[in-house]
Tab-separated table of N, CA and C in Angstrom:
chain	number	residue	atom	x	y	z
A	1	UNK	N	0.764	-1.048	-0.089
A	1	UNK	CA	0.658	-0.176	-0.155
A	1	UNK	C	0.989	1.124	0.293
A	2	UNK	N	1.048	1.816	-0.814
A	2	UNK	CA	0.780	3.735	-1.126
A	2	UNK	C	0.681	4.190	0.375
A	3	UNK	N	2.320	5.272	0.856
A	3	UNK	CA	1.750	6.530	1.088
A	3	UNK	C	1.794	7.584	1.366
A	4	UNK	N	1.876	8.845	1.568
A	4	UNK	CA	1.842	9.931	1.890
A	4	UNK	C	2.970	9.662	2.988
A	5	UNK	N	4.649	10.090	3.566
A	5	UNK	CA	5.245	10.130	4.038
A	5	UNK	C	6.708	11.027	3.587
A	6	UNK	N	6.827	11.434	4.921
A	6	UNK	CA	8.056	12.118	4.168
A	6	UNK	C	9.236	11.609	4.696
A	7	UNK	N	10.236	10.990	4.025
A	7	UNK	CA	11.629	10.226	4.033
A	7	UNK	C	12.546	10.917	4.779
A	8	UNK	N	13.880	10.646	6.142
A	8	UNK	CA	15.036	11.903	6.799
A	8	UNK	C	15.950	10.515	5.976
A	9	UNK	N	17.370	10.925	5.690
A	9	UNK	CA	18.144	10.232	5.658
A	9	UNK	C	19.168	10.844	6.092
A	10	UNK	N	19.759	10.315	7.001
A	10	UNK	CA	21.053	10.157	7.477
A	10	UNK	C	21.835	10.265	7.589
A	11	UNK	N	23.834	11.002	7.081
A	11	UNK	CA	25.036	9.948	6.772
A	11	UNK	C	25.457	10.803	6.763
A	12	UNK	N	26.658	9.508	8.736
A	12	UNK	CA	28.009	10.689	8.448
A	12	UNK	C	28.864	11.072	7.780
A	13	UNK	N	29.956	11.910	8.424
A	13	UNK	CA	29.859	12.924	7.396
A	13	UNK	C	31.710	12.797	7.089
A	14	UNK	N	31.963	12.290	5.979
A	14	UNK	CA	34.306	11.462	6.841
A	14	UNK	C	33.339	10.407	7.545
A	15	UNK	N	32.776	9.841	7.126
A	15	UNK	CA	33.383	8.297	8.136
A	15	UNK	C	34.524	7.535	7.783
A	16	UNK	N	34.686	7.665	6.937
A	16	UNK	CA	36.270	6.430	6.906
A	16	UNK	C	37.351	7.229	7.563
A	17	UNK	N	37.348	8.552	7.122
A	17	UNK	CA	38.178	9.075	8.047
A	17	UNK	C	38.234	9.526	9.565
A	18	UNK	N	37.114	9.358	10.060
A	18	UNK	CA	37.320	9.802	11.646
A	18	UNK	C	36.958	7.900	11.733
A	19	UNK	N	37.246	7.427	11.232
A	19	UNK	CA	37.082	5.482	11.719
A	19	UNK	C	38.861	5.625	11.642
A	20	UNK	N	39.710	6.356	11.143
A	20	UNK	CA	41.265	6.130	11.427
A	20	UNK	C	42.017	6.387	11.522
A	21	UNK	N	41.267	8.412	12.002
A	21	UNK	CA	41.664	9.604	13.342
A	21	UNK	C	41.032	8.533	14.887
A	22	UNK	N	40.396	7.782	14.891
A	22	UNK	CA	39.528	7.638	16.159
A	22	UNK	C	40.558	6.411	16.341
A	23	UNK	N	40.201	5.682	15.157
A	23	UNK	CA	40.556	3.672	15.891
A	23	UNK	C	39.281	3.164	15.590
A	24	UNK	N	39.512	2.018	16.348
A	24	UNK	CA	38.599	0.875	15.989
A	24	UNK	C	37.697	1.824	16.638
A	25	UNK	N	37.996	0.853	17.909
A	25	UNK	CA	37.512	1.365	19.621
A	25	UNK	C	36.796	1.211	19.713
A	26	UNK	N	37.746	3.102	19.280
A	26	UNK	CA	37.164	4.237	20.566
A	26	UNK	C	35.644	4.630	18.718
A	27	UNK	N	36.295	4.735	17.811
A	27	UNK	CA	34.677	4.621	17.024
A	27	UNK	C	34.044	4.015	16.755
A	28	UNK	N	33.805	2.854	17.784
A	28	UNK	CA	32.903	1.727	17.300
A	28	UNK	C	32.068	2.164	18.939
A	29	UNK	N	32.480	3.291	19.885
A	29	UNK	CA	32.173	3.239	20.867
A	29	UNK	C	31.068	4.069	20.385
A	30	UNK	N	31.773	5.527	19.954
A	30	UNK	CA	31.720	6.198	19.236
A	30	UNK	C	30.160	6.387	17.604
A	31	UNK	N	30.103	5.376	17.724
A	31	UNK	CA	29.050	5.467	16.233
A	31	UNK	C	27.596	4.285	17.750
A	32	UNK	N	28.397	3.774	18.308
A	32	UNK	CA	27.438	3.111	18.587
A	32	UNK	C	26.031	4.170	19.728
A	33	UNK	N	27.288	5.293	20.455
A	33	UNK	CA	26.922	6.768	20.412
A	33	UNK	C	25.790	6.746	19.477
A	34	UNK	N	25.896	7.393	18.890
A	34	UNK	CA	25.266	8.383	17.430
A	34	UNK	C	24.513	6.620	17.240
A	35	UNK	N	23.668	6.108	16.826
A	35	UNK	CA	22.903	4.837	17.575
A	35	UNK	C	21.486	6.172	18.353
A	36	UNK	N	22.222	5.571	19.523
A	36	UNK	CA	21.320	5.413	20.601
A	36	UNK	C	21.586	6.457	20.681
A	37	UNK	N	22.211	8.071	20.393
A	37	UNK	CA	21.066	9.432	19.962
A	37	UNK	C	20.212	9.411	19.312
A	38	UNK	N	20.567	9.739	18.363
A	38	UNK	CA	19.525	9.024	17.020
A	38	UNK	C	18.561	8.906	17.666
A	39	UNK	N	18.102	7.613	17.867
A	39	UNK	CA	16.992	6.529	18.355
A	39	UNK	C	16.110	7.810	18.900
A	40	UNK	N	17.029	8.385	20.024
A	40	UNK	CA	16.022	8.760	20.825
A	40	UNK	C	15.015	9.509	20.196
A	41	UNK	N	16.149	11.193	19.097
A	41	UNK	CA	15.423	11.799	18.942
A	41	UNK	C	14.062	11.311	17.361
A	42	UNK	N	14.700	10.363	17.155
A	42	UNK	CA	13.351	9.423	15.713
A	42	UNK	C	12.232	9.053	17.461
A	43	UNK	N	12.264	8.879	18.372
A	43	UNK	CA	10.964	8.397	19.009
A	43	UNK	C	10.681	9.366	19.333
A	44	UNK	N	11.155	10.352	19.896
A	44	UNK	CA	11.056	11.458	20.431
A	44	UNK	C	9.779	12.607	19.337
A	45	UNK	N	10.625	12.593	18.082
A	45	UNK	CA	9.383	13.564	17.117
A	45	UNK	C	8.452	12.332	16.192
A	46	UNK	N	8.768	10.770	16.898
A	46	UNK	CA	7.339	10.627	16.260
A	46	UNK	C	7.578	9.562	15.253
A	47	UNK	N	8.644	9.189	15.136
A	47	UNK	CA	9.248	8.895	14.375
A	47	UNK	C	9.564	6.976	13.401
A	48	UNK	N	9.601	6.821	12.919
A	48	UNK	CA	9.892	5.000	12.071
A	48	UNK	C	10.619	4.914	11.233
A	49	UNK	N	12.061	4.125	12.517
A	49	UNK	CA	13.236	3.768	12.191
A	49	UNK	C	13.176	2.335	11.132
A	50	UNK	N	13.299	2.566	9.480
A	50	UNK	CA	13.111	2.290	8.540
A	50	UNK	C	14.283	0.802	8.542
A	51	UNK	N	15.536	1.568	8.475
A	51	UNK	CA	16.385	0.497	8.391
A	51	UNK	C	17.664	1.990	8.707
A	52	UNK	N	19.185	1.308	9.247
A	52	UNK	CA	20.539	1.823	9.514
A	52	UNK	C	21.067	1.285	8.606
A	53	UNK	N	22.328	2.222	7.774
A	53	UNK	CA	23.100	2.049	6.489
A	53	UNK	C	24.514	2.048	6.923
A	54	UNK	N	24.755	1.725	8.576
A	54	UNK	CA	25.717	1.309	9.258
A	54	UNK	C	26.390	2.153	9.118
A	55	UNK	N	26.293	3.373	8.674
A	55	UNK	CA	27.119	5.177	9.159
A	55	UNK	C	25.441	6.437	8.678
A	56	UNK	N	24.453	5.501	8.565
A	56	UNK	CA	23.080	6.720	8.157
A	56	UNK	C	22.286	5.232	8.823
A	57	UNK	N	20.980	7.022	8.760
A	57	UNK	CA	19.412	6.069	9.022
A	57	UNK	C	18.311	6.365	8.163
A	58	UNK	N	17.901	5.870	7.499
A	58	UNK	CA	16.314	5.791	7.163
A	58	UNK	C	15.265	5.519	7.952
A	59	UNK	N	14.738	7.029	7.855
A	59	UNK	CA	13.235	7.328	9.042
A	59	UNK	C	12.279	8.078	7.985
A	60	UNK	N	10.712	7.311	8.089
A	60	UNK	CA	10.389	7.461	7.349
A	60	UNK	C	9.190	8.569	8.456
A	61	UNK	N	8.866	9.317	8.825
A	61	UNK	CA	6.874	9.858	9.322
A	61	UNK	C	6.134	10.589	8.417
A	62	UNK	N	4.942	10.913	9.378
A	62	UNK	CA	4.065	10.954	8.938
A	62	UNK	C	3.187	12.298	8.166
A	63	UNK	N	4.440	13.337	8.936
A	63	UNK	CA	4.814	15.257	9.268
A	63	UNK	C	6.106	15.166	8.377
A	64	UNK	N	5.989	16.422	7.879
A	64	UNK	CA	6.588	16.672	7.301
A	64	UNK	C	7.877	17.954	9.084
A	65	UNK	N	6.922	19.029	8.802
A	65	UNK	CA	7.671	19.569	10.321
A	65	UNK	C	8.069	18.319	11.103
A	66	UNK	N	7.890	17.379	11.871
A	66	UNK	CA	8.226	16.323	13.029
A	66	UNK	C	9.287	15.671	11.798
A	67	UNK	N	9.691	15.562	10.544
A	67	UNK	CA	10.856	15.445	10.139
A	67	UNK	C	12.230	15.786	10.228
A	68	UNK	N	11.705	17.349	9.809
A	68	UNK	CA	13.140	18.114	10.005
A	68	UNK	C	13.294	18.651	11.122
A	69	UNK	N	12.241	18.539	11.677
A	69	UNK	CA	12.658	19.042	13.618
A	69	UNK	C	13.634	18.063	14.196
A	70	UNK	N	13.493	16.667	13.985
A	70	UNK	CA	14.032	16.009	14.507
A	70	UNK	C	15.047	15.567	13.556
A	71	UNK	N	15.653	16.004	12.093
A	71	UNK	CA	15.858	16.356	11.492
A	71	UNK	C	18.116	17.895	12.551
A	72	UNK	N	16.743	17.585	13.049
A	72	UNK	CA	17.378	19.346	13.253
A	72	UNK	C	17.697	19.482	15.076
A	73	UNK	N	17.497	18.061	15.717
A	73	UNK	CA	17.150	17.741	17.239
A	73	UNK	C	18.660	16.763	16.936
A	74	UNK	N	19.015	15.987	16.047
A	74	UNK	CA	19.216	14.846	15.928
A	74	UNK	C	21.301	15.560	16.037
A	75	UNK	N	21.066	16.527	14.903
A	75	UNK	CA	22.880	17.541	14.618
A	75	UNK	C	22.955	17.947	16.108
A	76	UNK	N	21.951	18.524	16.630
A	76	UNK	CA	22.371	19.301	18.484
A	76	UNK	C	22.645	17.908	19.012
A	77	UNK	N	21.802	16.760	19.180
A	77	UNK	CA	22.510	15.270	20.024
A	77	UNK	C	23.900	14.926	20.103
A	78	UNK	N	24.569	15.309	18.978
A	78	UNK	CA	26.703	15.242	18.046
A	78	UNK	C	27.171	15.725	18.945
A	79	UNK	N	26.237	17.161	19.282
A	79	UNK	CA	27.699	18.162	19.113
A	79	UNK	C	28.887	17.790	20.403
A	80	UNK	N	28.593	17.220	21.060
A	80	UNK	CA	29.788	16.972	21.650
A	80	UNK	C	30.673	14.980	21.569
A	81	UNK	N	30.098	14.766	20.074
A	81	UNK	CA	29.870	13.702	19.983
A	81	UNK	C	31.519	13.974	18.955
A	82	UNK	N	32.952	13.207	17.762
A	82	UNK	CA	33.931	13.394	17.687
A	82	UNK	C	32.888	13.748	15.859
A	83	UNK	N	31.983	12.954	16.363
A	83	UNK	CA	30.574	12.017	14.884
A	83	UNK	C	29.870	13.946	14.387
A	84	UNK	N	30.373	13.783	12.790
A	84	UNK	CA	28.760	14.574	11.796
A	84	UNK	C	27.867	14.133	11.004
A	85	UNK	N	26.699	14.551	11.140
A	85	UNK	CA	26.492	13.965	10.468
A	85	UNK	C	25.459	15.256	9.148
A	86	UNK	N	25.312	14.729	8.318
A	86	UNK	CA	24.484	15.549	7.109
A	86	UNK	C	23.075	14.387	7.020
A	87	UNK	N	21.857	16.446	6.669
A	87	UNK	CA	20.565	14.633	6.314
A	87	UNK	C	19.527	15.711	4.883
A	88	UNK	N	18.113	15.141	5.100
A	88	UNK	CA	18.576	15.371	4.499
A	88	UNK	C	16.452	14.779	4.094
A	89	UNK	N	15.911	15.435	3.408
A	89	UNK	CA	14.473	15.029	3.480
A	89	UNK	C	13.980	14.850	2.046
A	90	UNK	N	12.705	14.820	2.107
A	90	UNK	CA	12.356	14.691	0.887
A	90	UNK	C	10.670	13.892	0.968
A	91	UNK	N	9.400	14.410	0.388
A	91	UNK	CA	8.112	13.725	0.526
A	91	UNK	C	7.201	13.166	-0.211
A	92	UNK	N	7.511	12.376	-0.663
A	92	UNK	CA	6.380	11.285	-1.686
A	92	UNK	C	5.353	9.985	-1.210
A	93	UNK	N	5.202	9.455	-1.800
A	93	UNK	CA	4.152	8.566	-1.834
A	93	UNK	C	5.553	7.232	-1.864
A	94	UNK	N	5.916	7.312	-0.959
A	94	UNK	CA	6.120	5.798	-0.698
A	94	UNK	C	4.749	3.952	0.144
A	95	UNK	N	5.794	3.610	-0.941
A	95	UNK	CA	4.847	1.522	-0.719
A	95	UNK	C	6.527	1.452	1.601
A	96	UNK	N	5.890	0.689	1.649
A	96	UNK	CA	6.615	-0.258	3.515
A	96	UNK	C	6.118	-1.764	2.808
A	97	UNK	N	7.068	-1.871	2.010
A	97	UNK	CA	6.150	-3.478	2.458
A	97	UNK	C	7.847	-4.648	3.243
A	98	UNK	N	7.138	-5.222	3.972
A	98	UNK	CA	7.740	-5.870	4.626
A	98	UNK	C	9.168	-5.336	5.093
A	99	UNK	N	9.866	-4.272	5.754
A	99	UNK	CA	9.819	-3.556	6.711
A	99	UNK	C	11.091	-3.003	5.621
A	100	UNK	N	10.779	-2.586	4.244
A	100	UNK	CA	11.042	-1.773	3.674
A	100	UNK	C	10.715	-1.105	3.350
A	101	UNK	N	11.555	0.456	2.861
A	101	UNK	CA	11.292	1.662	2.188
A	101	UNK	C	11.063	1.298	0.857
A	102	UNK	N	9.334	1.840	-0.120
A	102	UNK	CA	10.658	1.800	-1.847
A	102	UNK	C	9.584	3.062	-2.147
A	103	UNK	N	9.946	2.829	-3.635
A	103	UNK	CA	10.137	3.971	-4.344
A	103	UNK	C	10.196	5.476	-4.535
A	104	UNK	N	10.031	6.173	-5.861
A	104	UNK	CA	11.301	7.549	-6.373
A	104	UNK	C	11.450	8.147	-4.968
A	105	UNK	N	10.296	8.576	-3.952
A	105	UNK	CA	10.562	9.374	-3.437
A	105	UNK	C	12.434	8.857	-1.786
A	106	UNK	N	11.989	7.545	-2.412
A	106	UNK	CA	13.366	7.461	-1.072
A	106	UNK	C	14.050	7.782	-1.648
A	107	UNK	N	14.488	7.093	-3.274
A	107	UNK	CA	15.302	7.973	-3.937
A	107	UNK	C	16.079	9.709	-4.330
A	108	UNK	N	14.987	10.477	-3.990
A	108	UNK	CA	14.723	11.460	-3.690
A	108	UNK	C	15.341	12.193	-2.785
A	109	UNK	N	15.516	11.314	-1.752
A	109	UNK	CA	15.500	11.964	0.035
A	109	UNK	C	16.979	11.251	0.215
A	110	UNK	N	17.171	10.196	-0.532
A	110	UNK	CA	19.406	9.769	-0.919
A	110	UNK	C	19.039	10.934	-1.587
A	111	UNK	N	18.804	12.104	-2.122
A	111	UNK	CA	20.380	12.144	-3.544
A	111	UNK	C	20.082	14.008	-2.247
A	112	UNK	N	19.332	14.198	-1.593
A	112	UNK	CA	19.113	15.538	-1.545
A	112	UNK	C	20.163	14.985	0.316
A	113	UNK	N	19.716	13.965	0.552
A	113	UNK	CA	21.567	14.220	2.359
A	113	UNK	C	22.384	13.873	1.532
A	114	UNK	N	23.111	13.439	0.211
A	114	UNK	CA	23.945	13.090	-0.351
A	114	UNK	C	24.661	15.750	-0.597
A	115	UNK	N	23.551	16.201	-1.134
A	115	UNK	CA	24.088	17.290	-1.317
A	115	UNK	C	24.677	18.240	0.211
A	116	UNK	N	24.515	17.971	1.067
A	116	UNK	CA	23.773	18.280	2.441
A	116	UNK	C	25.467	18.114	2.632
A	117	UNK	N	25.874	19.382	3.212
A	117	UNK	CA	27.667	19.831	3.968
A	117	UNK	C	26.811	19.407	5.576
A	118	UNK	N	28.822	19.551	6.194
A	118	UNK	CA	28.489	18.939	7.649
A	118	UNK	C	27.265	20.003	8.326
A	119	UNK	N	27.219	19.532	9.438
A	119	UNK	CA	25.193	19.729	10.370
A	119	UNK	C	24.370	19.773	9.240
A	120	UNK	N	23.975	20.171	8.201
A	120	UNK	CA	22.661	20.872	7.140
A	120	UNK	C	21.728	19.777	7.562
A	121	UNK	N	20.278	20.470	7.281
A	121	UNK	CA	19.640	20.297	7.455
A	121	UNK	C	18.993	20.503	5.700
A	122	UNK	N	19.330	19.997	4.640
A	122	UNK	CA	18.380	19.751	3.126
A	122	UNK	C	16.732	19.384	2.866
A	123	UNK	N	16.716	19.850	3.288
A	123	UNK	CA	14.888	19.758	2.142
A	123	UNK	C	14.151	19.712	0.640
A	124	UNK	N	13.540	19.173	-0.241
A	124	UNK	CA	13.480	18.649	-1.262
A	124	UNK	C	12.204	20.053	-1.057
A	125	UNK	N	12.089	21.002	-2.992
A	125	UNK	CA	11.032	21.362	-2.386
A	125	UNK	C	9.109	21.182	-1.866
A	126	UNK	N	9.515	20.186	-2.466
A	126	UNK	CA	7.988	19.741	-1.442
A	126	UNK	C	7.838	18.880	-0.087
A	127	UNK	N	9.034	19.120	0.071
A	127	UNK	CA	9.346	19.062	2.048
A	127	UNK	C	8.610	20.856	1.914
A	128	UNK	N	9.415	21.547	1.305
A	128	UNK	CA	9.687	22.971	1.821
A	128	UNK	C	8.222	23.269	1.297
A	129	UNK	N	7.690	23.428	0.693
A	129	UNK	CA	6.360	23.253	0.318
A	129	UNK	C	5.456	23.350	1.441
A	130	UNK	N	5.326	22.403	1.987
A	130	UNK	CA	4.088	21.387	3.611
A	130	UNK	C	5.193	22.334	4.375
A	131	UNK	N	6.122	22.905	4.919
A	131	UNK	CA	6.030	23.483	6.097
A	131	UNK	C	5.566	24.591	5.681
A	132	UNK	N	4.961	25.478	4.961
A	132	UNK	CA	4.243	26.865	5.390
A	132	UNK	C	3.217	26.878	6.434
A	133	UNK	N	3.789	27.871	7.546
A	133	UNK	CA	3.206	27.769	8.108
A	133	UNK	C	3.570	27.404	9.307
A	134	UNK	N	5.319	26.815	9.502
A	134	UNK	CA	5.808	25.367	10.068
A	134	UNK	C	5.876	26.757	11.029
A	135	UNK	N	6.680	27.447	10.810
A	135	UNK	CA	7.024	28.123	11.900
A	135	UNK	C	8.703	27.617	11.729
A	136	UNK	N	8.882	26.823	10.624
A	136	UNK	CA	10.390	26.742	10.121
A	136	UNK	C	10.904	28.118	8.898
A	137	UNK	N	12.183	28.639	8.582
A	137	UNK	CA	12.630	29.008	7.430
A	137	UNK	C	13.864	28.732	6.956
A	138	UNK	N	14.211	28.675	5.553
A	138	UNK	CA	14.862	27.994	4.296
A	138	UNK	C	15.309	28.895	4.081
A	139	UNK	N	16.662	28.866	3.223
A	139	UNK	CA	16.844	29.280	2.853
A	139	UNK	C	17.086	28.498	0.993
A	140	UNK	N	17.273	29.279	0.002
A	140	UNK	CA	17.263	28.777	-1.463
A	140	UNK	C	18.951	28.344	-1.277
A	141	UNK	N	19.571	26.607	-1.341
A	141	UNK	CA	20.786	26.403	-2.064
A	141	UNK	C	20.965	26.023	-3.535
A	142	UNK	N	19.949	26.717	-4.743
A	142	UNK	CA	20.298	26.106	-5.301
A	142	UNK	C	19.273	25.611	-6.450
A	143	UNK	N	19.575	24.467	-7.960
A	143	UNK	CA	18.717	23.411	-8.271
A	143	UNK	C	19.966	22.754	-8.815
A	144	UNK	N	19.779	21.451	-8.996
A	144	UNK	CA	20.172	20.486	-9.176
A	144	UNK	C	19.458	19.365	-10.397
A	145	UNK	N	19.910	18.931	-10.492
A	145	UNK	CA	20.205	17.886	-11.109
A	145	UNK	C	20.339	16.424	-10.682
A	146	UNK	N	19.111	15.607	-9.719
A	146	UNK	CA	19.568	14.598	-9.463
A	146	UNK	C	19.796	13.727	-9.836
A	147	UNK	N	21.127	12.559	-9.906
A	147	UNK	CA	21.163	10.969	-10.370
A	147	UNK	C	19.591	10.630	-9.823
A	148	UNK	N	19.353	9.838	-11.294
A	148	UNK	CA	18.436	9.142	-11.828
A	148	UNK	C	17.070	9.508	-11.524
A	149	UNK	N	17.332	11.005	-11.545
A	149	UNK	CA	15.180	11.850	-10.938
A	149	UNK	C	15.147	12.720	-12.431
A	150	UNK	N	14.759	12.904	-13.233
A	150	UNK	CA	14.262	13.191	-13.985
A	150	UNK	C	13.918	14.529	-14.257
A	151	UNK	N	14.445	16.135	-14.394
A	151	UNK	CA	14.625	17.563	-14.328
A	151	UNK	C	14.665	17.186	-13.109
A	152	UNK	N	15.139	19.371	-12.906
A	152	UNK	CA	16.713	20.060	-12.142
A	152	UNK	C	15.010	20.120	-11.557
A	153	UNK	N	16.154	20.288	-10.279
A	153	UNK	CA	14.472	20.578	-7.692
A	153	UNK	C	15.761	21.101	-7.721
A	154	UNK	N	15.000	21.857	-6.690
A	154	UNK	CA	15.219	23.002	-5.634
A	154	UNK	C	15.775	22.679	-4.413
A	155	UNK	N	16.089	22.915	-3.875
A	155	UNK	CA	17.280	22.601	-2.920
A	155	UNK	C	16.763	23.038	-1.683
A	156	UNK	N	17.081	23.218	-1.006
A	156	UNK	CA	16.646	24.364	0.852
A	156	UNK	C	17.735	24.457	1.247
A	157	UNK	N	17.302	24.598	2.604
A	157	UNK	CA	18.473	24.332	3.506
A	157	UNK	C	18.363	25.277	4.121
A	158	UNK	N	18.013	24.676	5.987
A	158	UNK	CA	16.881	24.609	6.882
A	158	UNK	C	17.747	25.848	8.068
A	159	UNK	N	17.142	27.386	8.075
A	159	UNK	CA	17.562	28.297	8.704
A	159	UNK	C	17.887	27.649	10.327
A	160	UNK	N	18.514	27.361	10.377
A	160	UNK	CA	19.174	26.238	12.289
A	160	UNK	C	18.171	26.881	13.688
A	161	UNK	N	17.712	28.587	13.047
A	161	UNK	CA	17.328	29.292	14.594
A	161	UNK	C	15.674	28.470	14.387
A	162	UNK	N	15.070	28.855	13.397
A	162	UNK	CA	13.907	28.677	13.211
A	162	UNK	C	13.207	27.013	13.766
A	163	UNK	N	14.102	26.218	14.010
A	163	UNK	CA	13.747	25.223	14.583
A	163	UNK	C	14.137	25.263	15.668
A	164	UNK	N	14.842	25.818	16.167
A	164	UNK	CA	14.471	25.444	18.388
A	164	UNK	C	13.568	26.496	19.038
């Protein structure tokens, strides 16, 4: 069954370089702490963890504002760790089957996330448009051809102060 959802993708920035700098034992401890802190924010904002990718999460929300606020809170929750993340969100129809998310919207969220910088929350134009009246503010980051997706797509960065 297809349903409208907001997909949040996270990714650890420079994970291999961080692993090399920290060493195996410290990296493993930091990664476990990262996972625990991100899961706490997923629960806090009512998201559904769909899967982990080793150095990131795929999370489904039924509301765009909760997804964006969760992404900002995740970044804040890692402030004292040696791990930093990038986040991206897109809203579209998805299919949740056997615990996995399917649909072009999932790929769009991954492409938006890949454009994000260190500790940045990027959203697609679709997600941004759904957030009118939410109190969240964004600035345009540009128009991109997202790999595998047709046509140019605008991407917006959350102005972090608006998420507090």
